[in-house]
């Protein structure tokens, strides 16, 4: 690290190739080489979209793909969690309802505005045509705690909170009939898990709950759709390994009385060989280690990231 790294992903300008993959009679995955994914469920009478893309302009491309396979109305948007890059495209779908866990709603109230400014600053490419984002927040119109079932005609769709991990409000979308799981950012594949708002101690157990559903296919938050039990297991296990390895390294450093910067250097070096090839590794590591250090020391809950705190942290760890 001789020259300072450009902040977060501001140097990442390369457009990605989109794939629209059919996973079952009712499920499709909109993926883009490690950029944020969108899951699509097509029921008897309606379409459900899980995670919206970062702007209405970008969501328009998801809608274009949906219209190639169905003309049913897009009635439901599910927010797997509160992050801006997942929710700010919602208005493009003109859904009847926007669904989220009550915990996600609470996080939008508490830190939605700060997160919006922070995320746009971190990764400008992911907010293409950001001027199409309406002012204010994307507000859920229906919230739930624990479990909610939607019936798209005869198709059962479960929204489940199986524990904390990537955030406090994490929700997965589960199709029992097809055994398709949309995991949000609880699972990534060939992409570095962002853990700046995470609960490291809970995340592995939550992954065990996801595995217990025995999915046949899984749409991760980033990376290609995972098809077949072997690929699903690989996605769950590689995410678990990253989260566990990172937290173990940070915990050991904190227990030895090292400061955050020293722990960051040690942990970056420890994880780079196994995970350094995953997209956004350099972007995520400072945020992930900072949150892990907080959790291992004195902050049970993630502190709010603001555009200003982002910059201060980056300057402290990367210079
Ligand atoms: Zn996220």
mmCIF file of C-alpha atoms and ligand atoms in Angstrom:
data_model
loop_
_atom_site.group_PDB
_atom_site.id
_atom_site.type_symbol
_atom_site.label_atom_id
_atom_site.label_comp_id
_atom_site.label_asym_id
_atom_site.label_seq_id
_atom_site.Cartn_x
_atom_site.Cartn_y
_atom_site.Cartn_z
ATOM 1 C CA UNK A 1 0.000 0.000 0.000
ATOM 2 C CA UNK A 2 2.489 2.620 -1.167
ATOM 3 C CA UNK A 3 0.032 4.991 -2.816
ATOM 4 C CA UNK A 4 -3.201 5.742 -0.951
ATOM 5 C CA UNK A 5 -6.216 3.877 -2.303
ATOM 6 C CA UNK A 6 -8.916 6.026 -3.856
ATOM 7 C CA UNK A 7 -11.867 6.262 -1.489
ATOM 8 C CA UNK A 8 -14.186 3.231 -1.469
ATOM 9 C CA UNK A 9 -15.184 2.453 -5.099
ATOM 10 C CA UNK A 10 -14.814 5.872 -6.677
ATOM 11 C CA UNK A 11 -12.208 4.476 -9.091
ATOM 12 C CA UNK A 12 -14.527 1.648 -10.220
ATOM 13 C CA UNK A 13 -16.054 2.860 -13.480
ATOM 14 C CA UNK A 14 -16.363 -0.305 -15.561
ATOM 15 C CA UNK A 15 -19.910 -1.253 -16.597
ATOM 16 C CA UNK A 16 -20.908 -4.876 -15.962
ATOM 17 C CA UNK A 17 -22.663 -7.422 -18.143
ATOM 18 C CA UNK A 18 -26.218 -8.224 -17.023
ATOM 19 C CA UNK A 19 -27.592 -11.793 -16.919
ATOM 20 C CA UNK A 20 -31.267 -12.693 -16.545
ATOM 21 C CA UNK A 21 -31.403 -16.302 -15.409
ATOM 22 C CA UNK A 22 -34.476 -18.526 -15.098
ATOM 23 C CA UNK A 23 -34.248 -20.579 -11.893
ATOM 24 C CA UNK A 24 -37.636 -22.296 -11.771
ATOM 25 C CA UNK A 25 -41.173 -22.017 -13.129
ATOM 26 C CA UNK A 26 -41.570 -18.835 -11.053
ATOM 27 C CA UNK A 27 -38.168 -17.341 -10.291
ATOM 28 C CA UNK A 28 -35.580 -15.319 -12.190
ATOM 29 C CA UNK A 29 -32.292 -13.721 -11.168
ATOM 30 C CA UNK A 30 -31.092 -10.386 -12.544
ATOM 31 C CA UNK A 31 -27.338 -10.395 -11.891
ATOM 32 C CA UNK A 32 -24.412 -8.292 -13.089
ATOM 33 C CA UNK A 33 -20.948 -9.739 -12.452
ATOM 34 C CA UNK A 34 -20.830 -8.774 -8.794
ATOM 35 C CA UNK A 35 -22.965 -5.621 -8.896
ATOM 36 C CA UNK A 36 -26.139 -5.754 -6.739
ATOM 37 C CA UNK A 37 -28.672 -8.387 -7.836
ATOM 38 C CA UNK A 38 -32.458 -8.329 -8.115
ATOM 39 C CA UNK A 39 -34.676 -11.401 -7.654
ATOM 40 C CA UNK A 40 -37.965 -11.768 -9.518
ATOM 41 C CA UNK A 41 -40.907 -14.027 -8.595
ATOM 42 C CA UNK A 42 -43.740 -14.491 -11.069
ATOM 43 C CA UNK A 43 -46.951 -15.825 -9.518
ATOM 44 C CA UNK A 44 -50.337 -16.623 -11.049
ATOM 45 C CA UNK A 45 -51.565 -13.047 -11.002
ATOM 46 C CA UNK A 46 -48.659 -10.803 -10.059
ATOM 47 C CA UNK A 47 -44.925 -10.249 -10.041
ATOM 48 C CA UNK A 48 -42.769 -9.677 -6.954
ATOM 49 C CA UNK A 49 -39.388 -7.949 -7.150
ATOM 50 C CA UNK A 50 -36.853 -8.340 -4.328
ATOM 51 C CA UNK A 51 -34.316 -5.501 -4.153
ATOM 52 C CA UNK A 52 -34.815 -2.773 -6.678
ATOM 53 C CA UNK A 53 -31.436 -1.604 -8.027
ATOM 54 C CA UNK A 54 -30.005 1.735 -6.963
ATOM 55 C CA UNK A 55 -31.978 4.142 -9.140
ATOM 56 C CA UNK A 56 -35.264 4.173 -11.102
ATOM 57 C CA UNK A 57 -33.211 4.496 -14.307
ATOM 58 C CA UNK A 58 -31.418 1.239 -13.480
ATOM 59 C CA UNK A 59 -34.660 -0.449 -12.379
ATOM 60 C CA UNK A 60 -36.055 0.306 -15.853
ATOM 61 C CA UNK A 61 -33.666 -2.315 -17.237
ATOM 62 C CA UNK A 62 -35.005 -4.908 -14.762
ATOM 63 C CA UNK A 63 -38.545 -4.065 -15.865
ATOM 64 C CA UNK A 64 -37.505 -4.440 -19.506
ATOM 65 C CA UNK A 65 -36.249 -7.973 -18.749
ATOM 66 C CA UNK A 66 -39.398 -8.863 -16.807
ATOM 67 C CA UNK A 67 -41.539 -7.726 -19.736
ATOM 68 C CA UNK A 68 -39.695 -10.168 -21.980
ATOM 69 C CA UNK A 69 -41.130 -13.076 -19.937
ATOM 70 C CA UNK A 70 -44.466 -11.859 -18.520
ATOM 71 C CA UNK A 71 -47.029 -9.060 -18.782
ATOM 72 C CA UNK A 72 -48.423 -9.642 -15.274
ATOM 73 C CA UNK A 73 -48.470 -6.549 -13.036
ATOM 74 C CA UNK A 74 -45.539 -5.897 -10.699
ATOM 75 C CA UNK A 75 -47.532 -5.630 -7.486
ATOM 76 C CA UNK A 76 -44.908 -6.177 -4.813
ATOM 77 C CA UNK A 77 -41.444 -4.863 -4.050
ATOM 78 C CA UNK A 78 -39.605 -6.519 -1.156
ATOM 79 C CA UNK A 79 -36.677 -4.762 0.509
ATOM 80 C CA UNK A 80 -34.352 -7.433 1.930
ATOM 81 C CA UNK A 81 -32.705 -4.653 3.972
ATOM 82 C CA UNK A 82 -32.394 -0.873 4.081
ATOM 83 C CA UNK A 83 -29.234 -0.149 2.043
ATOM 84 C CA UNK A 84 -29.711 2.620 -0.529
ATOM 85 C CA UNK A 85 -28.244 0.581 -3.373
ATOM 86 C CA UNK A 86 -31.071 -1.938 -2.829
ATOM 87 C CA UNK A 87 -34.047 0.351 -2.335
ATOM 88 C CA UNK A 88 -33.773 3.653 -4.198
ATOM 89 C CA UNK A 89 -35.006 2.241 -7.522
ATOM 90 C CA UNK A 90 -38.373 1.231 -6.002
ATOM 91 C CA UNK A 91 -40.487 3.998 -7.523
ATOM 92 C CA UNK A 92 -39.849 2.728 -11.073
ATOM 93 C CA UNK A 93 -41.943 -0.396 -10.455
ATOM 94 C CA UNK A 94 -44.988 1.581 -9.245
ATOM 95 C CA UNK A 95 -45.792 -1.321 -6.904
ATOM 96 C CA UNK A 96 -49.025 -1.619 -4.955
ATOM 97 C CA UNK A 97 -47.024 -2.500 -1.854
ATOM 98 C CA UNK A 98 -43.438 -2.202 -0.611
ATOM 99 C CA UNK A 99 -42.708 -4.871 1.998
ATOM 100 C CA UNK A 100 -39.968 -4.975 4.607
ATOM 101 C CA UNK A 101 -39.333 -6.208 8.113
ATOM 102 C CA UNK A 102 -40.207 -3.815 10.928
ATOM 103 C CA UNK A 103 -36.501 -3.833 11.836
ATOM 104 C CA UNK A 104 -35.684 -2.577 8.339
ATOM 105 C CA UNK A 105 -38.349 0.123 8.651
ATOM 106 C CA UNK A 106 -36.820 1.211 11.957
ATOM 107 C CA UNK A 107 -33.361 1.422 10.356
ATOM 108 C CA UNK A 108 -34.720 3.612 7.540
ATOM 109 C CA UNK A 109 -36.171 5.956 10.176
ATOM 110 C CA UNK A 110 -32.932 5.983 12.157
ATOM 111 C CA UNK A 111 -30.271 6.108 9.417
ATOM 112 C CA UNK A 112 -31.837 6.093 5.964
ATOM 113 C CA UNK A 113 -30.871 9.664 5.057
ATOM 114 C CA UNK A 114 -27.301 9.247 6.304
ATOM 115 C CA UNK A 115 -26.963 5.944 4.461
ATOM 116 C CA UNK A 116 -28.229 7.418 1.194
ATOM 117 C CA UNK A 117 -25.603 10.186 1.197
ATOM 118 C CA UNK A 118 -22.891 7.783 2.336
ATOM 119 C CA UNK A 119 -23.586 5.090 -0.282
ATOM 120 C CA UNK A 120 -23.854 7.487 -3.230
ATOM 121 C CA UNK A 121 -20.472 8.947 -2.255
ATOM 122 C CA UNK A 122 -18.840 5.543 -1.926
ATOM 123 C CA UNK A 123 -19.823 4.074 -5.259
ATOM 124 C CA UNK A 124 -20.995 6.611 -7.854
ATOM 125 C CA UNK A 125 -21.098 4.064 -10.709
ATOM 126 C CA UNK A 126 -23.771 2.047 -8.891
ATOM 127 C CA UNK A 127 -26.075 5.082 -8.818
ATOM 128 C CA UNK A 128 -26.399 5.656 -12.547
ATOM 129 C CA UNK A 129 -28.749 8.563 -13.311
ATOM 130 C CA UNK A 130 -29.002 9.311 -9.610
ATOM 131 C CA UNK A 131 -31.141 12.336 -10.506
ATOM 132 C CA UNK A 132 -34.031 9.895 -11.171
ATOM 133 C CA UNK A 133 -34.174 8.982 -7.449
ATOM 134 C CA UNK A 134 -37.135 10.757 -5.813
ATOM 135 C CA UNK A 135 -36.408 13.084 -2.902
ATOM 136 C CA UNK A 136 -36.669 11.523 0.547
ATOM 137 C CA UNK A 137 -36.789 7.872 1.542
ATOM 138 C CA UNK A 138 -38.302 4.690 0.095
ATOM 139 C CA UNK A 139 -40.922 3.837 2.717
ATOM 140 C CA UNK A 140 -42.305 0.326 3.153
ATOM 141 C CA UNK A 141 -46.118 0.229 3.060
ATOM 142 C CA UNK A 142 -46.391 -3.102 4.899
ATOM 143 C CA UNK A 143 -44.037 -4.338 7.608
ATOM 144 C CA UNK A 144 -43.851 -7.650 9.420
ATOM 145 C CA UNK A 145 -41.949 -9.350 12.208
ATOM 146 C CA UNK A 146 -40.447 -12.802 11.797
ATOM 147 C CA UNK A 147 -42.559 -14.243 8.997
ATOM 148 C CA UNK A 148 -45.099 -13.162 6.421
ATOM 149 C CA UNK A 149 -46.736 -15.217 3.682
ATOM 150 C CA UNK A 150 -47.910 -13.785 0.361
ATOM 151 C CA UNK A 151 -50.087 -15.720 -2.033
ATOM 152 C CA UNK A 152 -49.580 -14.817 -5.675
ATOM 153 C CA UNK A 153 -52.620 -16.814 -6.715
ATOM 154 C CA UNK A 154 -51.673 -20.379 -5.756
ATOM 155 C CA UNK A 155 -47.976 -19.586 -5.402
ATOM 156 C CA UNK A 156 -46.804 -19.320 -1.794
ATOM 157 C CA UNK A 157 -44.061 -16.766 -1.126
ATOM 158 C CA UNK A 158 -42.586 -16.523 2.360
ATOM 159 C CA UNK A 159 -40.748 -13.481 3.692
ATOM 160 C CA UNK A 160 -38.562 -14.679 6.559
ATOM 161 C CA UNK A 161 -36.324 -13.083 9.149
ATOM 162 C CA UNK A 162 -33.953 -15.907 10.051
ATOM 163 C CA UNK A 163 -31.612 -13.836 12.204
ATOM 164 C CA UNK A 164 -29.314 -10.845 11.994
ATOM 165 C CA UNK A 165 -26.245 -10.813 9.789
ATOM 166 C CA UNK A 166 -25.615 -8.233 7.082
ATOM 167 C CA UNK A 167 -27.965 -5.871 8.991
ATOM 168 C CA UNK A 168 -30.436 -6.043 11.865
ATOM 169 C CA UNK A 169 -33.417 -6.253 9.500
ATOM 170 C CA UNK A 170 -32.319 -8.941 7.036
ATOM 171 C CA UNK A 171 -35.184 -10.635 5.203
ATOM 172 C CA UNK A 172 -35.010 -13.550 2.780
ATOM 173 C CA UNK A 173 -37.644 -14.501 0.199
ATOM 174 C CA UNK A 174 -38.429 -18.216 0.065
ATOM 175 C CA UNK A 175 -40.475 -20.190 -2.447
ATOM 176 C CA UNK A 176 -41.229 -23.509 -0.698
ATOM 177 C CA UNK A 177 -42.715 -25.099 -3.806
ATOM 178 C CA UNK A 178 -39.682 -24.419 -6.046
ATOM 179 C CA UNK A 179 -37.120 -24.298 -3.202
ATOM 180 C CA UNK A 180 -35.720 -21.025 -4.485
ATOM 181 C CA UNK A 181 -34.175 -18.587 -1.996
ATOM 182 C CA UNK A 182 -33.458 -14.884 -2.512
ATOM 183 C CA UNK A 183 -30.945 -14.152 0.243
ATOM 184 C CA UNK A 184 -30.155 -10.463 -0.150
ATOM 185 C CA UNK A 185 -26.678 -9.579 1.098
ATOM 186 C CA UNK A 186 -26.685 -12.353 3.719
ATOM 187 C CA UNK A 187 -24.966 -14.452 1.033
ATOM 188 C CA UNK A 188 -22.513 -13.274 -1.634
ATOM 189 C CA UNK A 189 -20.660 -15.235 -4.276
ATOM 190 C CA UNK A 190 -17.312 -14.235 -5.801
ATOM 191 C CA UNK A 191 -18.020 -10.888 -4.155
ATOM 192 C CA UNK A 192 -16.854 -9.552 -0.811
ATOM 193 C CA UNK A 193 -19.557 -9.361 1.868
ATOM 194 C CA UNK A 194 -20.054 -5.774 3.032
ATOM 195 C CA UNK A 195 -20.232 -5.883 6.815
ATOM 196 C CA UNK A 196 -20.144 -2.240 7.882
ATOM 197 C CA UNK A 197 -23.615 -2.602 9.443
ATOM 198 C CA UNK A 198 -23.296 -6.244 10.373
ATOM 199 C CA UNK A 199 -23.711 -8.470 13.394
ATOM 200 C CA UNK A 200 -20.671 -10.713 13.105
ATOM 201 C CA UNK A 201 -21.548 -12.888 16.097
ATOM 202 C CA UNK A 202 -25.008 -13.680 14.667
ATOM 203 C CA UNK A 203 -24.256 -13.999 10.950
ATOM 204 C CA UNK A 204 -22.927 -17.628 10.878
ATOM 205 C CA UNK A 205 -25.955 -18.925 12.810
ATOM 206 C CA UNK A 206 -28.275 -17.090 10.412
ATOM 207 C CA UNK A 207 -26.534 -18.827 7.499
ATOM 208 C CA UNK A 208 -27.196 -22.146 9.221
ATOM 209 C CA UNK A 209 -30.909 -21.245 9.266
ATOM 210 C CA UNK A 210 -30.774 -20.435 5.536
ATOM 211 C CA UNK A 211 -29.089 -23.769 4.818
ATOM 212 C CA UNK A 212 -31.785 -25.592 6.800
ATOM 213 C CA UNK A 213 -34.332 -24.552 4.150
ATOM 214 C CA UNK A 214 -32.360 -26.767 1.723
ATOM 215 C CA UNK A 215 -32.596 -24.435 -1.288
ATOM 216 C CA UNK A 216 -32.177 -25.873 -4.777
ATOM 217 C CA UNK A 217 -31.161 -22.466 -6.067
ATOM 218 C CA UNK A 218 -30.206 -19.193 -4.448
ATOM 219 C CA UNK A 219 -29.922 -15.612 -5.638
ATOM 220 C CA UNK A 220 -27.141 -13.982 -3.605
ATOM 221 C CA UNK A 221 -26.869 -10.240 -3.032
ATOM 222 C CA UNK A 222 -23.961 -10.058 -5.443
ATOM 223 C CA UNK A 223 -22.527 -12.572 -7.872
ATOM 224 C CA UNK A 224 -24.064 -15.189 -10.157
ATOM 225 C CA UNK A 225 -27.206 -17.139 -9.302
ATOM 226 C CA UNK A 226 -26.323 -20.395 -7.540
ATOM 227 C CA UNK A 227 -27.985 -23.385 -9.159
ATOM 228 C CA UNK A 228 -28.062 -26.825 -7.538
ATOM 229 C CA UNK A 229 -27.398 -27.877 -3.966
ATOM 230 C CA UNK A 230 -23.617 -27.967 -4.424
ATOM 231 C CA UNK A 231 -23.384 -24.363 -5.631
ATOM 232 C CA UNK A 232 -25.813 -23.189 -2.946
ATOM 233 C CA UNK A 233 -23.665 -24.863 -0.286
ATOM 234 C CA UNK A 234 -20.560 -23.246 -1.755
ATOM 235 C CA UNK A 235 -22.138 -19.773 -1.562
ATOM 236 C CA UNK A 236 -23.270 -20.266 2.022
ATOM 237 C CA UNK A 237 -19.921 -21.714 3.129
ATOM 238 C CA UNK A 238 -17.692 -19.131 1.433
ATOM 239 C CA UNK A 239 -19.742 -16.322 2.979
ATOM 240 C CA UNK A 240 -19.556 -18.022 6.377
ATOM 241 C CA UNK A 241 -15.797 -18.489 6.042
ATOM 242 C CA UNK A 242 -15.178 -14.830 5.211
ATOM 243 C CA UNK A 243 -17.344 -13.531 8.062
ATOM 244 C CA UNK A 244 -15.836 -15.980 10.566
ATOM 245 C CA UNK A 245 -12.223 -15.470 9.477
ATOM 246 C CA UNK A 246 -12.541 -11.701 9.546
ATOM 247 C CA UNK A 247 -14.149 -11.620 12.972
ATOM 248 C CA UNK A 248 -11.674 -14.111 14.456
ATOM 249 C CA UNK A 249 -8.758 -11.988 13.256
ATOM 250 C CA UNK A 250 -10.264 -8.757 14.592
ATOM 251 C CA UNK A 251 -11.253 -10.335 17.908
ATOM 252 C CA UNK A 252 -7.728 -11.669 18.429
ATOM 253 C CA UNK A 253 -6.210 -8.270 17.669
ATOM 254 C CA UNK A 254 -8.615 -6.415 19.936
ATOM 255 C CA UNK A 255 -8.012 -8.934 22.744
ATOM 256 C CA UNK A 256 -4.276 -8.341 22.392
ATOM 257 C CA UNK A 257 -4.879 -4.618 22.928
ATOM 258 C CA UNK A 258 -4.056 -3.534 19.381
ATOM 259 C CA UNK A 259 -5.631 -0.388 17.997
ATOM 260 C CA UNK A 260 -7.964 -0.349 14.992
ATOM 261 C CA UNK A 261 -5.307 0.589 12.476
ATOM 262 C CA UNK A 262 -3.012 -2.258 13.522
ATOM 263 C CA UNK A 263 -5.920 -4.704 13.512
ATOM 264 C CA UNK A 264 -6.899 -3.493 10.054
ATOM 265 C CA UNK A 265 -3.404 -4.101 8.677
ATOM 266 C CA UNK A 266 -3.192 -7.571 10.232
ATOM 267 C CA UNK A 267 -6.660 -8.585 9.078
ATOM 268 C CA UNK A 268 -6.210 -7.249 5.553
ATOM 269 C CA UNK A 269 -2.988 -9.255 5.220
ATOM 270 C CA UNK A 270 -4.593 -12.374 6.720
ATOM 271 C CA UNK A 271 -7.635 -12.340 4.418
ATOM 272 C CA UNK A 272 -6.089 -11.086 1.186
ATOM 273 C CA UNK A 273 -4.712 -14.484 0.020
ATOM 274 C CA UNK A 274 -8.050 -16.298 0.341
ATOM 275 C CA UNK A 275 -10.516 -13.523 -0.545
ATOM 276 C CA UNK A 276 -8.581 -10.748 -2.290
ATOM 277 C CA UNK A 277 -9.808 -11.792 -5.736
ATOM 278 C CA UNK A 278 -13.481 -11.176 -4.843
ATOM 279 C CA UNK A 279 -14.955 -7.959 -6.222
ATOM 280 C CA UNK A 280 -15.022 -4.912 -3.914
ATOM 281 C CA UNK A 281 -12.521 -6.513 -1.495
ATOM 282 C CA UNK A 282 -10.548 -3.285 -1.079
ATOM 283 C CA UNK A 283 -13.768 -1.273 -0.831
ATOM 284 C CA UNK A 284 -15.286 -3.425 1.914
ATOM 285 C CA UNK A 285 -12.344 -4.273 4.141
ATOM 286 C CA UNK A 286 -11.960 -0.919 5.957
ATOM 287 C CA UNK A 287 -15.697 -0.767 6.697
ATOM 288 C CA UNK A 288 -15.899 -4.437 7.664
ATOM 289 C CA UNK A 289 -12.910 -4.351 10.000
ATOM 290 C CA UNK A 290 -14.091 -1.107 11.607
ATOM 291 C CA UNK A 291 -17.484 -2.644 12.380
ATOM 292 C CA UNK A 292 -15.939 -5.917 13.595
ATOM 293 C CA UNK A 293 -13.598 -3.975 15.900
ATOM 294 C CA UNK A 294 -16.587 -2.056 17.267
ATOM 295 C CA UNK A 295 -18.501 -5.288 17.900
ATOM 296 C CA UNK A 296 -15.484 -6.924 19.530
ATOM 297 C CA UNK A 297 -14.962 -3.941 21.837
ATOM 298 C CA UNK A 298 -17.715 -1.587 22.866
ATOM 299 C CA UNK A 299 -20.505 -1.266 20.291
ATOM 300 C CA UNK A 300 -23.082 -4.061 20.255
ATOM 301 C CA UNK A 301 -25.014 -2.240 17.494
ATOM 302 C CA UNK A 302 -23.489 -0.763 14.321
ATOM 303 C CA UNK A 303 -22.806 2.962 14.474
ATOM 304 C CA UNK A 304 -24.346 5.103 11.732
ATOM 305 C CA UNK A 305 -22.134 5.727 8.697
ATOM 306 C CA UNK A 306 -22.301 9.254 7.362
ATOM 307 C CA UNK A 307 -20.497 10.641 4.319
ATOM 308 C CA UNK A 308 -18.176 12.432 6.743
ATOM 309 C CA UNK A 309 -17.491 9.397 8.946
ATOM 310 C CA UNK A 310 -16.742 7.346 5.804
ATOM 311 C CA UNK A 311 -14.012 9.783 4.789
ATOM 312 C CA UNK A 312 -12.491 10.069 8.248
ATOM 313 C CA UNK A 313 -12.293 6.298 8.627
ATOM 314 C CA UNK A 314 -10.784 5.863 5.167
ATOM 315 C CA UNK A 315 -8.152 8.525 5.802
ATOM 316 C CA UNK A 316 -7.248 6.979 9.157
ATOM 317 C CA UNK A 317 -6.863 3.417 7.839
ATOM 318 C CA UNK A 318 -5.558 3.850 4.297
ATOM 319 C CA UNK A 319 -2.939 6.589 4.742
HETATM 320 ZN ZN1 LIG B 1 -26.506 -4.330 1.759
#
